[in-house]
mmCIF file of C-alpha atoms and ligand atoms in Angstrom:
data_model
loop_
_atom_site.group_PDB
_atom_site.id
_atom_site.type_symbol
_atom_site.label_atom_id
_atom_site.label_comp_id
_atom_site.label_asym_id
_atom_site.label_seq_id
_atom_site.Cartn_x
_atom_site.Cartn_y
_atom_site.Cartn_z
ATOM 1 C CA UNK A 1 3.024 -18.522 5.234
ATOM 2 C CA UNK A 2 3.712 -16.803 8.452
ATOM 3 C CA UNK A 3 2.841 -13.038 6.479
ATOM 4 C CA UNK A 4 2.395 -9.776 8.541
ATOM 5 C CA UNK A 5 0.307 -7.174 6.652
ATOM 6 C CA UNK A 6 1.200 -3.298 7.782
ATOM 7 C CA UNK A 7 -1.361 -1.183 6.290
ATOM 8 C CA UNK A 8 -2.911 2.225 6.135
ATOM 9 C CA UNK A 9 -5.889 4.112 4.932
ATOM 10 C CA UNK A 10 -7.103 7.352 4.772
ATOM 11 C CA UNK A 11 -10.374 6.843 3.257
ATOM 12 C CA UNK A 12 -11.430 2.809 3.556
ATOM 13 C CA UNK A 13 -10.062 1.255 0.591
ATOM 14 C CA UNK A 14 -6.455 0.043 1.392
ATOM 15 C CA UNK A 15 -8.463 -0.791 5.479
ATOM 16 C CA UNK A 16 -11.198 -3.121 3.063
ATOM 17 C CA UNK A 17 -7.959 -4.599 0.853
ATOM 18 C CA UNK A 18 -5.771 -5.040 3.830
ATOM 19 C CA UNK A 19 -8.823 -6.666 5.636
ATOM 20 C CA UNK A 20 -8.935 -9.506 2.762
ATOM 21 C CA UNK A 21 -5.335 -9.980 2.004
ATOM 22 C CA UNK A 22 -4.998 -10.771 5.989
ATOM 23 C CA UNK A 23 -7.693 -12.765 5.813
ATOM 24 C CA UNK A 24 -6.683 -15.164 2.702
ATOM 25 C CA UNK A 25 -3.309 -15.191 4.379
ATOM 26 C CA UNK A 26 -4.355 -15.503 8.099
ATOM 27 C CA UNK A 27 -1.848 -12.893 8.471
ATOM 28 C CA UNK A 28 -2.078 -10.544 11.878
ATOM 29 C CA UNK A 29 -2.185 -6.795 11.056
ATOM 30 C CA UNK A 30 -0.979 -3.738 12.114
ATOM 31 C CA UNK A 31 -2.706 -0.547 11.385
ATOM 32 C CA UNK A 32 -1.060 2.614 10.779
ATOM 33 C CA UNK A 33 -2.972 5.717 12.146
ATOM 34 C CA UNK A 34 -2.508 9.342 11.375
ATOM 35 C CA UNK A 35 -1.363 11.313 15.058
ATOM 36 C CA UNK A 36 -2.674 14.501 13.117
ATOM 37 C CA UNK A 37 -5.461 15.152 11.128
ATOM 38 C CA UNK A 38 -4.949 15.045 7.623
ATOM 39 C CA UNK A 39 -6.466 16.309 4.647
ATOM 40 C CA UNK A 40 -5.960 16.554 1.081
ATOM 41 C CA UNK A 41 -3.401 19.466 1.637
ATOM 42 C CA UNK A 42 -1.623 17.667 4.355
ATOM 43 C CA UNK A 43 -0.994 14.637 1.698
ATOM 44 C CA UNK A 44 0.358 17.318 -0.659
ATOM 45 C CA UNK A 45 2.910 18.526 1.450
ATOM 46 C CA UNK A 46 3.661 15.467 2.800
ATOM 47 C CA UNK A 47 4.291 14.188 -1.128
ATOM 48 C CA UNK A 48 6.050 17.412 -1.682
ATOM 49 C CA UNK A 49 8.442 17.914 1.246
ATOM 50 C CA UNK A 50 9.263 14.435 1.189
ATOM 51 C CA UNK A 51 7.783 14.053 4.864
ATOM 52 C CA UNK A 52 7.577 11.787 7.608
ATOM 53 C CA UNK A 53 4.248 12.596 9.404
ATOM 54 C CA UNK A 54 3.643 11.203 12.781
ATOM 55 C CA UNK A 55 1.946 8.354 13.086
ATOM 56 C CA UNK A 56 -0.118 6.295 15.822
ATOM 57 C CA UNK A 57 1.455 2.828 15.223
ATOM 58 C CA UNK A 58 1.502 -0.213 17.563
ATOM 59 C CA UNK A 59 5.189 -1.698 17.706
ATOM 60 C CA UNK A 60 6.550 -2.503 13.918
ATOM 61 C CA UNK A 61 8.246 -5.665 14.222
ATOM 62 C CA UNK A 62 8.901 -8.111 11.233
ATOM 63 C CA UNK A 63 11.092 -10.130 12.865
ATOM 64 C CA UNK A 64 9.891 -14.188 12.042
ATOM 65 C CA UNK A 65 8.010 -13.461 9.194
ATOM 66 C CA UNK A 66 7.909 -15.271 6.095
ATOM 67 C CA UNK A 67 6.951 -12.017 4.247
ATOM 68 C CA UNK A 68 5.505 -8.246 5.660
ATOM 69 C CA UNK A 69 2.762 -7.232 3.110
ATOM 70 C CA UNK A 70 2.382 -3.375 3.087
ATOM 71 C CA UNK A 71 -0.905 -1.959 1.736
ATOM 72 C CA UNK A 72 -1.909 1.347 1.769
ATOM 73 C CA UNK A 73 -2.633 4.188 -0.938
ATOM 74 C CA UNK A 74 -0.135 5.558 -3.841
ATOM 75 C CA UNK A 75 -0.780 9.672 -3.490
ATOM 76 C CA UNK A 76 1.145 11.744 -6.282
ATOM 77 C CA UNK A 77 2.859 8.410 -8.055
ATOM 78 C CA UNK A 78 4.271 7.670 -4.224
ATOM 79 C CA UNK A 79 3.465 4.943 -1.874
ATOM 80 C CA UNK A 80 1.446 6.936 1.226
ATOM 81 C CA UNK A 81 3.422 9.165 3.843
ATOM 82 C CA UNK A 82 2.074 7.772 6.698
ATOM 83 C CA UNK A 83 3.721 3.903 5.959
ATOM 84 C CA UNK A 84 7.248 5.969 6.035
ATOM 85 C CA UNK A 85 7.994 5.911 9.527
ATOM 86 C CA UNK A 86 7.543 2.125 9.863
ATOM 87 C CA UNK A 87 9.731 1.517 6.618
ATOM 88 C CA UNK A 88 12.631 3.331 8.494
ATOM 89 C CA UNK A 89 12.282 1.342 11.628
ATOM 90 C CA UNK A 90 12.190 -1.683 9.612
ATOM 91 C CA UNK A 91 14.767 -1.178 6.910
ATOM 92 C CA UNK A 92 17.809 -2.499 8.676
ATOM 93 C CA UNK A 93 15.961 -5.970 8.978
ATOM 94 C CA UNK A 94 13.438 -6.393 6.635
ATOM 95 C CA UNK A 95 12.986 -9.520 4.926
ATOM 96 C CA UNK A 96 10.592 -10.692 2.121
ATOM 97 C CA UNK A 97 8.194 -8.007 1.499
ATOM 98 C CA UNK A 98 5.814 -6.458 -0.463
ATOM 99 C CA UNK A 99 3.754 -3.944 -1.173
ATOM 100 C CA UNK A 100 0.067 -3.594 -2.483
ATOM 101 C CA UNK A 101 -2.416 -0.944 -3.359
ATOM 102 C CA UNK A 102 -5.961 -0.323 -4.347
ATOM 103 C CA UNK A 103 -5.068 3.336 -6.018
ATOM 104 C CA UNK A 104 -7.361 5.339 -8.436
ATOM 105 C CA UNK A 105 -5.274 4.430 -11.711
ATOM 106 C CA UNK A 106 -6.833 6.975 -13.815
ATOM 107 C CA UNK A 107 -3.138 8.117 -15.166
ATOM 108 C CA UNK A 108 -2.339 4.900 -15.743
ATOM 109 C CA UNK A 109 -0.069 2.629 -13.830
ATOM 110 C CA UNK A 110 2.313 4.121 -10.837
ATOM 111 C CA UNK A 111 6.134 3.393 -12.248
ATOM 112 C CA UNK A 112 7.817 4.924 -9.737
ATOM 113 C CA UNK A 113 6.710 2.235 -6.978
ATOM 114 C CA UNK A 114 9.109 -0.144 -6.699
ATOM 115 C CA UNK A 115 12.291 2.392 -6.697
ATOM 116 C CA UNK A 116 10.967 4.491 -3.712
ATOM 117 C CA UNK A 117 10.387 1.254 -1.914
ATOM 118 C CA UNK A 118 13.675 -0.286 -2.768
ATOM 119 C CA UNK A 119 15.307 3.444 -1.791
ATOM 120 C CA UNK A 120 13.313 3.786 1.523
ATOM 121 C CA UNK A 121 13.755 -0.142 2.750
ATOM 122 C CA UNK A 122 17.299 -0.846 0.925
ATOM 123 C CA UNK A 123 15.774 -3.672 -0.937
ATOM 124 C CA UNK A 124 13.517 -4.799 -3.767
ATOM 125 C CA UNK A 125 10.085 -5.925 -2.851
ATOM 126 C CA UNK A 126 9.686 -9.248 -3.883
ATOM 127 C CA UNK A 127 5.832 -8.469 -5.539
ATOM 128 C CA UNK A 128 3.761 -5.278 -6.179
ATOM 129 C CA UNK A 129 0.280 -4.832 -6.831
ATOM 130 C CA UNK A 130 -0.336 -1.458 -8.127
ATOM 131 C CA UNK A 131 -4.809 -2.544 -8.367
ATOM 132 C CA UNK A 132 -6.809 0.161 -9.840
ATOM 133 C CA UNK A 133 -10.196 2.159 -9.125
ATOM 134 C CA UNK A 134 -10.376 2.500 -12.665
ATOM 135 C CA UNK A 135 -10.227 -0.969 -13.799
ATOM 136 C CA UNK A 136 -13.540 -1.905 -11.530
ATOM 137 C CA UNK A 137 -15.244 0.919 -13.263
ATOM 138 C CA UNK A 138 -16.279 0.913 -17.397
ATOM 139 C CA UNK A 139 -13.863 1.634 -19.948
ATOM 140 C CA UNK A 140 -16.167 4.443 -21.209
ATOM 141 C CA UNK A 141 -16.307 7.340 -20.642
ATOM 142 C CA UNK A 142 -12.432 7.214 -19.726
ATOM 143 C CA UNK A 143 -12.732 6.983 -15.902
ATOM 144 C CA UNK A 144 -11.312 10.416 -14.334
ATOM 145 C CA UNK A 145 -9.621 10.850 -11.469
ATOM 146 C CA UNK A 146 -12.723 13.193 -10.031
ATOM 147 C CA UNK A 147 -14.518 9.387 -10.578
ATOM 148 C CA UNK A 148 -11.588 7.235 -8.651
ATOM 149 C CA UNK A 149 -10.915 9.281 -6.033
ATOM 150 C CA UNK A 150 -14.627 9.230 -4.898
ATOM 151 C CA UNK A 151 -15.053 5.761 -5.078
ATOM 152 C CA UNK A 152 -15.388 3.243 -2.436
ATOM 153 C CA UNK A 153 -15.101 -0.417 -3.265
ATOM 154 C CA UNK A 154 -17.255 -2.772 -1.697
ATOM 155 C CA UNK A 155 -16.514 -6.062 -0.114
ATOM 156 C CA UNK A 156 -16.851 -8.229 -2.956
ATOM 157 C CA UNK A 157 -14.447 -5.933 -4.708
ATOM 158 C CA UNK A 158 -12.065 -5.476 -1.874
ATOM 159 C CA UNK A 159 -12.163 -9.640 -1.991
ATOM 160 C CA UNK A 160 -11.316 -10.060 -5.653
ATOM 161 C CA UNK A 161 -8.248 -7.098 -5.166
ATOM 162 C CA UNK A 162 -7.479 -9.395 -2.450
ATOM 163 C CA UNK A 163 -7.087 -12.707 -4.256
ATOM 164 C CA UNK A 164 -5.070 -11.205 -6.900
ATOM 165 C CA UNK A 165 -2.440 -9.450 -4.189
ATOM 166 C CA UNK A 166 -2.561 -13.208 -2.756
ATOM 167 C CA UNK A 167 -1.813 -14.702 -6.154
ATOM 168 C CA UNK A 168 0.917 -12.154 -6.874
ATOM 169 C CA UNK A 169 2.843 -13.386 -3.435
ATOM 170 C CA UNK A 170 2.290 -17.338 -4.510
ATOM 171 C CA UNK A 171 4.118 -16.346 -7.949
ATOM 172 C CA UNK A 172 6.546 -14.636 -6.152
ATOM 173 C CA UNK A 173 7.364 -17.182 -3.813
ATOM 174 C CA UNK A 174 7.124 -19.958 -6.309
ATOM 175 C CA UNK A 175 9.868 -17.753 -8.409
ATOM 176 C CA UNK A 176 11.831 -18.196 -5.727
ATOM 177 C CA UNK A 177 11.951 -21.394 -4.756
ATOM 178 C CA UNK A 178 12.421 -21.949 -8.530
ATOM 179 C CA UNK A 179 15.561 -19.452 -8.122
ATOM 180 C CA UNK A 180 17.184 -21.427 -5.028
ATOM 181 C CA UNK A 181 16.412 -24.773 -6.415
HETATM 182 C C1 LIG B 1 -3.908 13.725 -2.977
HETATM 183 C C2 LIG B 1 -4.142 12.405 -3.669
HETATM 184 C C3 LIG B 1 -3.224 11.973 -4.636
HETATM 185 C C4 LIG B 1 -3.441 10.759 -5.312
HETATM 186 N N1 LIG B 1 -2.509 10.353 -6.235
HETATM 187 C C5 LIG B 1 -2.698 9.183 -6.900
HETATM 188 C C6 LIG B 1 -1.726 8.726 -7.854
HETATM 189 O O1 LIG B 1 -0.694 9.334 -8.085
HETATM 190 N N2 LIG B 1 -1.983 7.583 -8.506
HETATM 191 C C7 LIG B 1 -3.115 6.851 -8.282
HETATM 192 O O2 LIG B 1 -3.277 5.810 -8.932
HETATM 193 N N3 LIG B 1 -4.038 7.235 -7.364
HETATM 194 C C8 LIG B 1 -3.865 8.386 -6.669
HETATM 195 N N4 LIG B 1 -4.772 8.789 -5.726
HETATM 196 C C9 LIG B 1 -5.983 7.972 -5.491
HETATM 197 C C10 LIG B 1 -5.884 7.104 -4.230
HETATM 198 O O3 LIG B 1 -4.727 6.273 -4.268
HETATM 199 C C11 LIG B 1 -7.136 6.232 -4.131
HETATM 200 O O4 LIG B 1 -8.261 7.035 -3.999
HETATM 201 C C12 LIG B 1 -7.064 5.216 -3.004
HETATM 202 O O5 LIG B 1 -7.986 4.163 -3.250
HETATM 203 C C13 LIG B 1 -7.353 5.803 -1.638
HETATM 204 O O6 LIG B 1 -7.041 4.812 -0.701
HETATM 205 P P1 LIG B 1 -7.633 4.823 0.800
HETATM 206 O O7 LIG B 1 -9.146 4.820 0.654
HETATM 207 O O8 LIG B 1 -7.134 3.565 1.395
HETATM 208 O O9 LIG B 1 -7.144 6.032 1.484
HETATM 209 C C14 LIG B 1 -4.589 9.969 -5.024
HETATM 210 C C15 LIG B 1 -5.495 10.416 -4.040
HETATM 211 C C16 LIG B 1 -5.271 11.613 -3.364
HETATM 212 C C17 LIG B 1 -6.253 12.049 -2.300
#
């Protein structure tokens, strides 16, 4: 699979998922970087607004892959600002993608995924692995978000998140070989 993972992190746990999914996939990465600082109130208004923050990116090209794997976190339900300015460059010829994240998942599940990606890149993704914080931690007490958001996953965890975005792909590509065939 000739896969290109784009990612971004703001605090090391998309960076230790992206580093894993590349690796199971011998995929070559490109890094998003913030151009500004950003904190949490930053992220809000980003959210809010509906912004496109600057971004220290090396060139965004998809062209000849097989698949681009995004990663990075979901902030307020949406996928994170910073990934926005490489989805517009890359919407008029995007493939295959799709688009994986290690979020806190203390609310549950993040619905509203696959519609912002479909409305920012003009097409479905073909997987997407919404992972949780919460489901590494016990069931009880009901993880909070106070107890995701502070959390760090290790390697070993960032590996297993990894396999399962990697299995996710395989199903989708196997559903659509089954589709053409
Ligand atoms: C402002 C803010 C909003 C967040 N909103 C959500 C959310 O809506 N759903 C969710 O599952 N996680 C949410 N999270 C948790 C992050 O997705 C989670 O901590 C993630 O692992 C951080 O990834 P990073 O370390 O790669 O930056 C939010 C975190 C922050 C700081």
């Amino acid at each position: 699979m000739n896969a290109l993972v784009i990612s971004y992190s703001y605090t090391g746990n998309n960076e230790a998922l992206a580093n894993g999914v590349a690796s199971l996939l011998r995929a070559d990465r490109v890094r998003i970087e913030d151009a500004k600082r950003r904190s949490g109130w930053t992220v809000f208004l980003d959210m809010l607004m509906d912004r496109t923050p600057p971004t220290v990116r090396p060139a965004c090209e998809a062209e000849g892959r097989d698949v681009v794997v995004f990663i990075g976190p979901v902030w307020m339900g949406m996928v994170a600002s910073p990934l926005r300015a490489c989805f517009e460059r890359l919407r008029p010829t995007i493939g295959r993608y799709a688009f994986a994240s290690v979020s806190g998942g203390a609310d549950g599940p993040n619905p509203g995924l696959a519609a912002e990606l479909e409305r920012r890149l003009g097409k479905a993704p073909v997987a997407i692995a919404d992972l949780h914080i919460a489901g590494l931690l016990p069931p009880e007490p009901r993880p909070r978000r106070k107890d995701t958001s502070a959390y760090r996953i290790s390697g070993e965890e960032a590996g297993r998140l990894a396999e399962a975005v990697v299995a996710a792909l395989r199903d989708a590509a196997s559903r659509d070989a089954t589709a053409r065939a």
